CSV table of C-alpha atoms in Angstrom, one decimal:
chain,number,residue,atom,x,y,z
N,65,MET,CA,293.4,123.7,-57.1
N,66,THR,CA,295.8,125.0,-58.9
N,67,ASN,CA,297.0,128.1,-60.7
N,68,VAL,CA,295.8,126.9,-64.6
N,69,GLY,CA,292.6,124.6,-62.5
N,70,ARG,CA,291.4,128.4,-61.1
N,71,ILE,CA,292.4,129.3,-64.2
N,72,MET,CA,290.5,126.8,-66.7
N,73,LEU,CA,287.1,127.1,-63.6
N,74,ALA,CA,286.9,131.1,-64.5
N,75,GLN,CA,287.7,131.1,-68.1
N,76,LEU,CA,284.4,128.6,-68.7
N,77,LYS,CA,282.6,130.5,-66.2
N,78,SER,CA,284.1,134.2,-68.3
N,79,ILE,CA,283.4,132.1,-72.7
N,80,GLY,CA,280.3,133.6,-73.9
N,81,SER,CA,278.9,137.0,-72.9
N,82,ARG,CA,280.7,137.3,-69.3
N,83,ASN,CA,282.9,139.9,-69.3
N,84,ALA,CA,285.3,138.9,-66.4
N,85,CYS,CA,284.9,143.5,-65.9
N,86,LEU,CA,283.5,145.2,-63.1
N,87,ALA,CA,280.1,146.1,-63.4
N,88,ALA,CA,279.9,149.8,-64.3
N,89,GLY,CA,277.7,149.8,-61.0
N,90,ASP,CA,280.9,148.1,-59.2
N,91,VAL,CA,283.4,150.9,-60.3
N,92,PRO,CA,283.9,153.3,-57.6
N,93,GLY,CA,283.5,156.9,-58.5
N,94,GLY,CA,281.0,157.8,-60.6
N,95,PRO,CA,278.1,157.0,-61.3
N,96,TRP,CA,279.4,155.3,-63.9
N,97,LEU,CA,277.9,153.8,-67.1
N,98,THR,CA,279.0,151.2,-69.2
N,99,ARG,CA,280.3,152.6,-72.6
N,100,GLY,CA,281.2,149.1,-74.4
N,101,GLY,CA,283.0,145.7,-73.5
N,102,ARG,CA,283.7,142.4,-75.7
N,103,THR,CA,285.5,139.3,-74.6
N,104,TYR,CA,288.4,137.5,-77.1
N,105,ARG,CA,290.8,135.0,-76.7
N,106,THR,CA,293.8,136.4,-75.7
N,107,GLY,CA,296.3,136.7,-78.2
N,108,ALA,CA,293.4,136.7,-80.9
N,109,SER,CA,295.3,140.1,-81.4
N,110,GLY,CA,297.8,138.2,-83.3
N,111,SER,CA,300.9,138.0,-80.8
N,112,THR,CA,302.7,135.1,-80.8
N,113,SER,CA,305.2,135.6,-77.4
N,114,GLU,CA,305.3,132.7,-74.6
N,115,VAL,CA,303.4,134.1,-72.6
N,116,VAL,CA,300.6,134.0,-75.0
N,117,GLU,CA,301.1,131.4,-76.5
N,118,ARG,CA,301.5,129.8,-73.0
N,119,ALA,CA,297.7,131.3,-72.9
N,120,ARG,CA,295.8,130.0,-75.8
N,121,ALA,CA,296.7,127.1,-74.5
N,122,ALA,CA,295.5,127.4,-71.5
N,123,ARG,CA,292.1,128.9,-72.9
N,124,SER,CA,292.2,132.0,-71.1
N,125,VAL,CA,289.8,134.7,-72.3
N,126,THR,CA,290.7,138.6,-72.2
N,127,SER,CA,288.3,141.0,-71.0
N,128,VAL,CA,287.7,144.8,-71.6
N,129,ARG,CA,285.1,147.5,-70.9
N,130,ALA,CA,285.1,151.1,-71.6
N,131,TYR,CA,283.2,153.4,-68.9
N,132,GLN,CA,282.1,157.1,-68.8
N,133,GLU,CA,281.6,160.0,-66.3
N,134,VAL,CA,279.7,162.3,-68.1
N,135,GLY,CA,280.6,165.9,-68.0
N,136,ARG,CA,284.1,163.9,-65.9
N,137,ALA,CA,285.6,161.5,-67.5
N,138,ASP,CA,286.6,158.1,-69.1
N,139,LEU,CA,288.0,154.7,-67.8
N,140,PHE,CA,288.8,151.6,-70.0
N,141,VAL,CA,289.8,148.7,-68.4
N,142,GLN,CA,291.1,145.5,-69.5
N,143,VAL,CA,291.3,142.0,-67.3
N,144,ILE,CA,294.1,138.7,-69.2
N,145,PRO,CA,294.4,136.3,-67.4
N,146,PHE,CA,297.9,134.0,-68.2
N,147,ALA,CA,298.7,130.0,-67.0
N,148,SER,CA,301.4,131.8,-64.9
N,149,GLU,CA,302.3,134.8,-62.2
N,150,ASP,CA,305.6,134.2,-64.1
N,151,ASP,CA,303.8,134.5,-66.9
N,152,ALA,CA,302.0,137.9,-66.1
N,153,ARG,CA,304.7,139.7,-65.0
N,154,ALA,CA,306.4,139.0,-68.7
N,155,GLY,CA,302.7,139.9,-69.9
N,156,LEU,CA,302.2,142.7,-68.3
N,157,ALA,CA,306.3,143.4,-69.8
N,158,GLU,CA,304.3,143.0,-73.4
N,159,LEU,CA,300.9,145.0,-72.5
N,160,ARG,CA,302.9,148.0,-71.5
N,161,ALA,CA,305.8,147.8,-74.7
N,162,LEU,CA,302.9,147.6,-77.1
N,163,PRO,CA,302.3,151.4,-78.3
N,164,ARG,CA,299.8,153.9,-77.5
N,165,THR,CA,297.4,155.6,-79.7
N,166,MET,CA,295.0,158.7,-78.7
N,167,PRO,CA,290.8,157.9,-80.5
N,168,ARG,CA,290.4,160.5,-82.8
N,169,SER,CA,287.9,163.1,-81.4
N,170,LYS,CA,286.8,166.3,-82.3
N,171,GLY,CA,288.4,169.4,-80.4
N,172,LEU,CA,291.4,167.0,-79.6
N,173,THR,CA,295.3,168.7,-80.0
N,174,ASP,CA,298.2,168.5,-78.0
N,175,VAL,CA,297.9,165.2,-77.8
N,176,GLY,CA,301.6,164.9,-75.6
N,177,GLU,CA,304.0,161.6,-75.4
N,178,LEU,CA,303.2,158.9,-73.1
N,179,ARG,CA,306.5,159.2,-70.5
N,180,ALA,CA,306.2,156.7,-68.0
N,181,ALA,CA,304.6,158.2,-64.1
N,182,VAL,CA,305.1,156.4,-60.5
N,183,ALA,CA,302.2,153.9,-60.0
N,184,PRO,CA,301.2,154.2,-57.2
N,185,GLU,CA,300.4,151.7,-53.7
N,186,VAL,CA,297.7,148.9,-55.3
N,187,ALA,CA,296.8,146.5,-53.2
N,188,GLY,CA,297.5,142.9,-54.3
N,189,THR,CA,299.8,143.4,-56.9
N,190,THR,CA,302.5,141.7,-57.3
N,191,ARG,CA,303.7,144.7,-60.3
N,192,ALA,CA,303.1,147.9,-61.5
N,193,GLU,CA,303.9,150.0,-63.7
N,194,ALA,CA,302.4,153.8,-64.7
N,195,ALA,CA,301.9,156.2,-67.7
N,196,GLU,CA,300.6,159.3,-68.3
N,197,GLN,CA,299.8,161.3,-71.5
N,198,PRO,CA,298.8,164.3,-71.8
N,199,PHE,CA,296.6,166.4,-74.6
N,200,VAL,CA,293.9,169.4,-74.8
N,201,LEU,CA,290.5,168.5,-75.4
N,202,ASP,CA,288.1,171.5,-76.9
N,203,GLY,CA,290.7,174.4,-75.3
N,204,GLU,CA,291.1,172.2,-71.9
N,205,HIS,CA,294.4,170.6,-70.0
N,206,CYS,CA,293.6,167.1,-70.1
N,207,ARG,CA,295.3,163.9,-69.4
N,208,THR,CA,295.9,160.3,-69.5
N,209,LEU,CA,297.0,158.2,-66.4
N,210,THR,CA,297.1,154.4,-67.2
N,211,LEU,CA,298.7,151.1,-65.0
N,212,TRP,CA,299.5,147.8,-65.8
N,213,CYS,CA,299.3,145.5,-62.5
N,214,ALA,CA,300.1,141.9,-62.3
N,215,ALA,CA,298.2,140.0,-59.6
N,216,GLY,CA,299.3,136.1,-59.8
N,217,SER,CA,298.1,135.1,-62.9
N,218,THR,CA,296.2,138.1,-63.8
N,219,VAL,CA,297.2,141.3,-65.7
N,220,VAL,CA,294.7,144.6,-65.4
N,221,VAL,CA,295.3,147.2,-67.4
N,222,ALA,CA,293.1,150.2,-66.3
N,223,ALA,CA,293.0,153.8,-68.2
N,224,LEU,CA,291.1,157.1,-66.9
N,225,GLY,CA,291.0,160.2,-69.0
N,226,GLY,CA,289.4,163.4,-68.2
N,227,ARG,CA,290.9,167.1,-67.6
N,228,ALA,CA,294.1,167.4,-65.1
N,229,GLU,CA,292.6,168.1,-62.3
N,230,ALA,CA,289.4,165.5,-62.5
N,231,VAL,CA,291.9,162.6,-63.0
N,232,ARG,CA,293.8,161.2,-59.7
N,233,TRP,CA,296.3,158.2,-59.3
N,234,PRO,CA,294.2,156.9,-56.1
N,235,GLU,CA,290.7,156.9,-58.2
N,236,LEU,CA,292.4,155.1,-60.6
N,237,ALA,CA,294.4,152.5,-58.4
N,238,ARG,CA,291.2,152.2,-56.6
N,239,VAL,CA,289.4,150.7,-59.3
N,240,VAL,CA,291.9,148.1,-60.6
N,241,GLU,CA,291.8,147.1,-56.0
N,242,ALA,CA,287.8,146.4,-56.6
N,243,GLN,CA,288.5,144.7,-60.2
N,244,LEU,CA,291.1,142.5,-58.4
N,245,ALA,CA,288.8,141.7,-55.4
N,246,ALA,CA,285.5,140.5,-57.6
N,247,LEU,CA,288.2,138.9,-59.8
N,248,ALA,CA,289.4,136.4,-56.0
């Protein structure tokens, strides 16, 4: 079966309420609770780039899920199928370039700049980029770590935020690896 055939089959399975993101119990670490999720046609945000148009033509469905480990960390995972491996790598660059904002929260102060970081080793990926953003929440130094990973024709974006000493790159890499394994 070709990559496009696998994408089409995966999309048929994910149309409707099936979210391709991990169930909370399958996320490494934790225990994690699901705090919301949704699926939507890839490109619904209005992007008209060639890679997004090809993903839309292949009926790609993007999955998003948010998780929380109470008192410690928040996690966000997004799975975006593209039409080819080359499109996934180009799509990763497009996603990486999008502006990112910190959600408003009582007690949130001193939000630092998003800065590039050295991506940790993530098994099964063909391209990975990383960034870190510091902030202060209720007087505690915190940070958000973000990974953009391409594996085959899929891009997984994952962000882990919480107290600076509690969120680590290896933990986020394990989450992405688990997500990729679940997609295989």
